[in-house]
Amino acid sequence: MFRRRSDESAAPSSTVTLTKEDERPSRDPQAPKGRPTPKRSEAEAHRKTRVTVPKDRKEAAKQARQRIRVEREKQRTALLSGDERALPPRDKGPVRRYVRDFIDSRWAAAEFFLPYAVVVLVLSITKVNYLQLLSTLLFMVFFVVVILDFVRIGFQLRKGLAQRFPNEDTRGAVMYGLMRTLQMRRLRLPKPLVKRGERP
């Protein structure tokens, strides 16, 4: 008698439990736990952009070399055209662009180092003693001029960066600009985008 009542009282509770479980929203079994199911358009876009890795090691290495070659070609084209989107990381950003324009708009003694060194080398290999002495003296004078010009450009560039980018990280920007002055203007990469005397 007591057993029958206990069975009858247990039946409704189990029915309620099943009803609550049925009311829970069903979840996609493939969706990550705790994340919403991605839309079909997003899933298709992710599937298209995902790189398929071949099982063959040689084929994988070939694809990697191809991707590196394409990336280098993009960077080379960007260096020639000045396209900011495909520049190497060391040349990207408004700070580096300002430094390049700052250096390219001014004359610098260091950019004449290569032709000057050729003249000094020619004088030094001659068998005339006073020409050899003159070449050494000219080299020392030019070296001092370049150092003083470095100090002048570095001071002006640091001041310009502080005024233009007070809240930006400008570490390494001055040295980046000084290294650019060592190159002749026509050989600089990325290509100069400003003229002499044109302020950035």
mmCIF file of C-alpha atoms in Angstrom:
data_model
loop_
_atom_site.group_PDB
_atom_site.id
_atom_site.type_symbol
_atom_site.label_atom_id
_atom_site.label_comp_id
_atom_site.label_asym_id
_atom_site.label_seq_id
_atom_site.Cartn_x
_atom_site.Cartn_y
_atom_site.Cartn_z
ATOM 1 C CA MET A 1 0.000 0.000 0.000
ATOM 2 C CA PHE A 2 2.749 2.422 0.934
ATOM 3 C CA ARG A 3 4.731 1.222 -2.017
ATOM 4 C CA ARG A 4 1.990 2.136 -4.458
ATOM 5 C CA ARG A 5 1.718 5.689 -3.146
ATOM 6 C CA SER A 6 5.464 6.178 -3.309
ATOM 7 C CA ASP A 7 5.457 5.110 -6.958
ATOM 8 C CA GLU A 8 2.644 7.491 -7.794
ATOM 9 C CA SER A 9 4.389 10.439 -6.070
ATOM 10 C CA ALA A 10 7.650 9.735 -7.904
ATOM 11 C CA ALA A 11 6.018 9.664 -11.341
ATOM 12 C CA PRO A 12 5.035 13.339 -11.579
ATOM 13 C CA SER A 13 8.498 14.532 -10.478
ATOM 14 C CA SER A 14 10.155 12.509 -13.224
ATOM 15 C CA THR A 15 7.688 13.946 -15.714
ATOM 16 C CA VAL A 16 8.577 17.483 -14.632
ATOM 17 C CA THR A 17 12.255 16.714 -14.961
ATOM 18 C CA LEU A 18 11.848 15.482 -18.503
ATOM 19 C CA THR A 19 9.770 18.499 -19.394
ATOM 20 C CA LYS A 20 12.495 20.888 -18.159
ATOM 21 C CA GLU A 21 15.157 19.059 -20.121
ATOM 22 C CA ASP A 22 13.013 19.247 -23.232
ATOM 23 C CA GLU A 23 12.640 23.016 -22.779
ATOM 24 C CA ARG A 24 16.442 23.602 -22.845
ATOM 25 C CA PRO A 25 17.741 24.991 -26.157
ATOM 26 C CA SER A 26 19.547 22.434 -28.230
ATOM 27 C CA ARG A 27 23.246 23.116 -28.944
ATOM 28 C CA ASP A 28 25.140 22.234 -32.060
ATOM 29 C CA PRO A 29 27.342 19.267 -31.157
ATOM 30 C CA GLN A 30 30.141 20.646 -33.351
ATOM 31 C CA ALA A 31 30.104 24.119 -31.761
ATOM 32 C CA PRO A 32 32.764 24.807 -29.085
ATOM 33 C CA LYS A 33 31.521 24.706 -25.549
ATOM 34 C CA GLY A 34 30.418 28.100 -24.236
ATOM 35 C CA ARG A 35 30.554 29.756 -27.708
ATOM 36 C CA PRO A 36 27.741 30.530 -30.129
ATOM 37 C CA THR A 37 27.432 28.593 -33.323
ATOM 38 C CA PRO A 38 29.193 30.507 -36.152
ATOM 39 C CA LYS A 39 27.148 31.768 -39.058
ATOM 40 C CA ARG A 40 27.339 29.954 -42.355
ATOM 41 C CA SER A 41 28.972 32.937 -44.117
ATOM 42 C CA GLU A 42 31.657 33.186 -41.433
ATOM 43 C CA ALA A 43 32.346 29.453 -41.580
ATOM 44 C CA GLU A 44 32.684 29.527 -45.368
ATOM 45 C CA ALA A 45 35.026 32.534 -45.225
ATOM 46 C CA HIS A 46 37.163 30.806 -42.609
ATOM 47 C CA ARG A 47 37.281 27.660 -44.703
ATOM 48 C CA LYS A 48 38.404 29.608 -47.785
ATOM 49 C CA THR A 49 41.173 31.461 -45.966
ATOM 50 C CA ARG A 50 42.460 28.372 -44.177
ATOM 51 C CA VAL A 51 45.662 27.060 -45.729
ATOM 52 C CA THR A 52 45.564 23.406 -46.617
ATOM 53 C CA VAL A 53 48.717 21.678 -45.448
ATOM 54 C CA PRO A 54 49.675 18.795 -47.709
ATOM 55 C CA LYS A 55 50.737 15.497 -46.240
ATOM 56 C CA ASP A 56 53.869 15.366 -48.379
ATOM 57 C CA ARG A 57 56.772 17.200 -46.689
ATOM 58 C CA LYS A 58 58.334 18.255 -49.996
ATOM 59 C CA GLU A 59 55.063 19.745 -51.196
ATOM 60 C CA ALA A 60 54.658 21.622 -47.901
ATOM 61 C CA ALA A 61 58.178 23.053 -48.203
ATOM 62 C CA LYS A 62 57.467 24.063 -51.793
ATOM 63 C CA GLN A 63 54.309 25.913 -50.762
ATOM 64 C CA ALA A 64 56.181 27.647 -47.927
ATOM 65 C CA ARG A 65 58.903 28.822 -50.335
ATOM 66 C CA GLN A 66 56.237 30.051 -52.737
ATOM 67 C CA ARG A 67 54.520 32.072 -50.000
ATOM 68 C CA ILE A 68 57.854 33.586 -48.926
ATOM 69 C CA ARG A 69 58.671 34.461 -52.530
ATOM 70 C CA VAL A 70 55.310 36.182 -53.020
ATOM 71 C CA GLU A 71 55.701 38.099 -49.754
ATOM 72 C CA ARG A 72 59.192 39.276 -50.702
ATOM 73 C CA GLU A 73 57.970 40.412 -54.101
ATOM 74 C CA LYS A 74 55.204 42.437 -52.433
ATOM 75 C CA GLN A 75 57.725 44.059 -50.104
ATOM 76 C CA ARG A 76 60.114 44.843 -52.966
ATOM 77 C CA THR A 77 57.319 46.484 -54.954
ATOM 78 C CA ALA A 78 56.260 48.424 -51.874
ATOM 79 C CA LEU A 79 59.819 49.630 -51.291
ATOM 80 C CA LEU A 80 59.961 50.962 -54.828
ATOM 81 C CA SER A 81 56.518 52.565 -54.771
ATOM 82 C CA GLY A 82 56.314 53.583 -51.105
ATOM 83 C CA ASP A 83 53.106 51.642 -50.476
ATOM 84 C CA GLU A 84 52.697 51.564 -46.680
ATOM 85 C CA ARG A 85 50.511 48.447 -46.653
ATOM 86 C CA ALA A 86 53.197 46.015 -47.840
ATOM 87 C CA LEU A 87 56.343 47.572 -46.372
ATOM 88 C CA PRO A 88 58.566 45.487 -44.078
ATOM 89 C CA PRO A 89 57.877 45.909 -40.337
ATOM 90 C CA ARG A 90 60.965 48.098 -39.801
ATOM 91 C CA ASP A 91 59.670 50.653 -42.346
ATOM 92 C CA LYS A 92 55.993 50.695 -41.361
ATOM 93 C CA GLY A 93 54.144 53.331 -39.398
ATOM 94 C CA PRO A 94 53.779 57.117 -39.346
ATOM 95 C CA VAL A 95 56.931 57.553 -37.226
ATOM 96 C CA ARG A 96 59.186 55.823 -39.755
ATOM 97 C CA ARG A 97 57.459 57.670 -42.609
ATOM 98 C CA TYR A 98 58.170 61.000 -40.899
ATOM 99 C CA VAL A 99 61.817 60.039 -40.346
ATOM 100 C CA ARG A 100 62.267 59.125 -44.009
ATOM 101 C CA ASP A 101 60.679 62.368 -45.180
ATOM 102 C CA PHE A 102 62.771 64.346 -42.688
ATOM 103 C CA ILE A 103 66.020 62.827 -43.973
ATOM 104 C CA ASP A 104 65.070 62.937 -47.663
ATOM 105 C CA SER A 105 64.166 66.632 -47.523
ATOM 106 C CA ARG A 106 67.649 67.661 -46.292
ATOM 107 C CA TRP A 107 71.228 67.503 -47.491
ATOM 108 C CA ALA A 108 73.571 65.351 -45.441
ATOM 109 C CA ALA A 109 77.343 64.953 -45.658
ATOM 110 C CA ALA A 110 77.136 61.205 -45.074
ATOM 111 C CA GLU A 111 75.278 60.547 -48.332
ATOM 112 C CA PHE A 112 78.426 61.579 -50.252
ATOM 113 C CA PHE A 113 80.573 59.100 -48.352
ATOM 114 C CA LEU A 114 80.680 56.500 -51.149
ATOM 115 C CA PRO A 115 81.932 58.789 -53.974
ATOM 116 C CA TYR A 116 84.258 60.562 -51.538
ATOM 117 C CA ALA A 117 85.707 57.227 -50.425
ATOM 118 C CA VAL A 118 86.405 56.300 -54.061
ATOM 119 C CA VAL A 119 88.345 59.549 -54.578
ATOM 120 C CA VAL A 120 90.325 58.998 -51.388
ATOM 121 C CA LEU A 121 91.066 55.394 -52.411
ATOM 122 C CA VAL A 122 92.379 56.491 -55.805
ATOM 123 C CA LEU A 123 94.637 59.080 -54.181
ATOM 124 C CA SER A 124 95.906 56.591 -51.628
ATOM 125 C CA ILE A 125 97.057 54.014 -54.205
ATOM 126 C CA THR A 126 99.143 56.517 -56.142
ATOM 127 C CA LYS A 127 102.917 56.390 -55.723
ATOM 128 C CA VAL A 128 103.151 60.117 -55.006
ATOM 129 C CA ASN A 129 103.822 60.613 -51.336
ATOM 130 C CA TYR A 130 102.091 63.939 -50.881
ATOM 131 C CA LEU A 131 98.923 62.618 -52.609
ATOM 132 C CA GLN A 132 98.847 59.687 -50.198
ATOM 133 C CA LEU A 133 99.240 62.087 -47.289
ATOM 134 C CA LEU A 134 96.527 64.300 -48.769
ATOM 135 C CA SER A 135 94.144 61.364 -49.088
ATOM 136 C CA THR A 136 94.626 60.488 -45.409
ATOM 137 C CA LEU A 137 94.068 64.079 -44.368
ATOM 138 C CA LEU A 138 90.947 64.403 -46.528
ATOM 139 C CA PHE A 139 89.529 61.214 -45.098
ATOM 140 C CA MET A 140 90.040 62.398 -41.517
ATOM 141 C CA VAL A 141 88.467 65.787 -42.284
ATOM 142 C CA PHE A 142 85.478 64.199 -43.975
ATOM 143 C CA PHE A 143 85.063 61.754 -41.082
ATOM 144 C CA VAL A 144 84.901 64.637 -38.591
ATOM 145 C CA VAL A 145 82.404 66.481 -40.807
ATOM 146 C CA VAL A 146 80.156 63.409 -40.986
ATOM 147 C CA ILE A 147 80.217 62.967 -37.190
ATOM 148 C CA LEU A 148 79.279 66.624 -36.629
ATOM 149 C CA ASP A 149 76.534 66.339 -39.241
ATOM 150 C CA PHE A 150 75.220 63.227 -37.492
ATOM 151 C CA VAL A 151 74.981 65.151 -34.232
ATOM 152 C CA ARG A 152 73.148 68.028 -35.946
ATOM 153 C CA ILE A 153 70.662 65.794 -37.771
ATOM 154 C CA GLY A 154 70.095 63.588 -34.724
ATOM 155 C CA PHE A 155 69.322 66.586 -32.523
ATOM 156 C CA GLN A 156 66.903 68.099 -35.067
ATOM 157 C CA LEU A 157 65.234 64.764 -35.738
ATOM 158 C CA ARG A 158 64.774 63.996 -32.036
ATOM 159 C CA LYS A 159 63.223 67.423 -31.534
ATOM 160 C CA GLY A 160 60.879 66.967 -34.507
ATOM 161 C CA LEU A 161 59.768 63.547 -33.270
ATOM 162 C CA ALA A 162 59.029 64.920 -29.810
ATOM 163 C CA GLN A 163 56.846 67.651 -31.297
ATOM 164 C CA ARG A 164 55.070 65.514 -33.896
ATOM 165 C CA PHE A 165 54.650 62.289 -31.891
ATOM 166 C CA PRO A 166 54.660 63.158 -28.160
ATOM 167 C CA ASN A 167 52.758 60.005 -27.144
ATOM 168 C CA GLU A 168 54.260 57.544 -29.629
ATOM 169 C CA ASP A 169 57.092 55.068 -29.134
ATOM 170 C CA THR A 170 60.017 56.526 -31.112
ATOM 171 C CA ARG A 171 62.767 54.193 -29.935
ATOM 172 C CA GLY A 172 65.252 53.470 -32.701
ATOM 173 C CA ALA A 173 63.772 56.113 -35.009
ATOM 174 C CA VAL A 174 66.799 58.451 -34.804
ATOM 175 C CA MET A 175 69.245 55.655 -35.614
ATOM 176 C CA TYR A 176 66.935 54.558 -38.448
ATOM 177 C CA GLY A 177 67.198 58.057 -39.903
ATOM 178 C CA LEU A 178 70.968 58.301 -39.469
ATOM 179 C CA MET A 179 71.483 54.986 -41.263
ATOM 180 C CA ARG A 180 69.373 56.314 -44.111
ATOM 181 C CA THR A 181 71.704 59.319 -44.520
ATOM 182 C CA LEU A 182 74.562 56.924 -45.311
ATOM 183 C CA GLN A 183 72.831 55.926 -48.540
ATOM 184 C CA MET A 184 72.833 58.038 -51.676
ATOM 185 C CA ARG A 185 69.403 59.542 -52.293
ATOM 186 C CA ARG A 186 68.766 57.610 -55.511
ATOM 187 C CA LEU A 187 69.639 54.304 -53.838
ATOM 188 C CA ARG A 188 67.447 54.704 -50.759
ATOM 189 C CA LEU A 189 64.666 52.229 -50.067
ATOM 190 C CA PRO A 190 61.805 52.930 -49.599
ATOM 191 C CA LYS A 191 62.103 55.500 -52.364
ATOM 192 C CA PRO A 192 62.075 59.160 -51.279
ATOM 193 C CA LEU A 193 58.623 60.732 -51.607
ATOM 194 C CA VAL A 194 59.591 64.348 -50.874
ATOM 195 C CA LYS A 195 61.861 66.779 -52.693
ATOM 196 C CA ARG A 196 64.886 68.609 -51.337
ATOM 197 C CA GLY A 197 63.771 71.499 -49.169
ATOM 198 C CA GLU A 198 60.219 70.171 -48.828
ATOM 199 C CA ARG A 199 59.463 69.856 -45.147
ATOM 200 C CA PRO A 200 57.500 66.803 -43.936
#
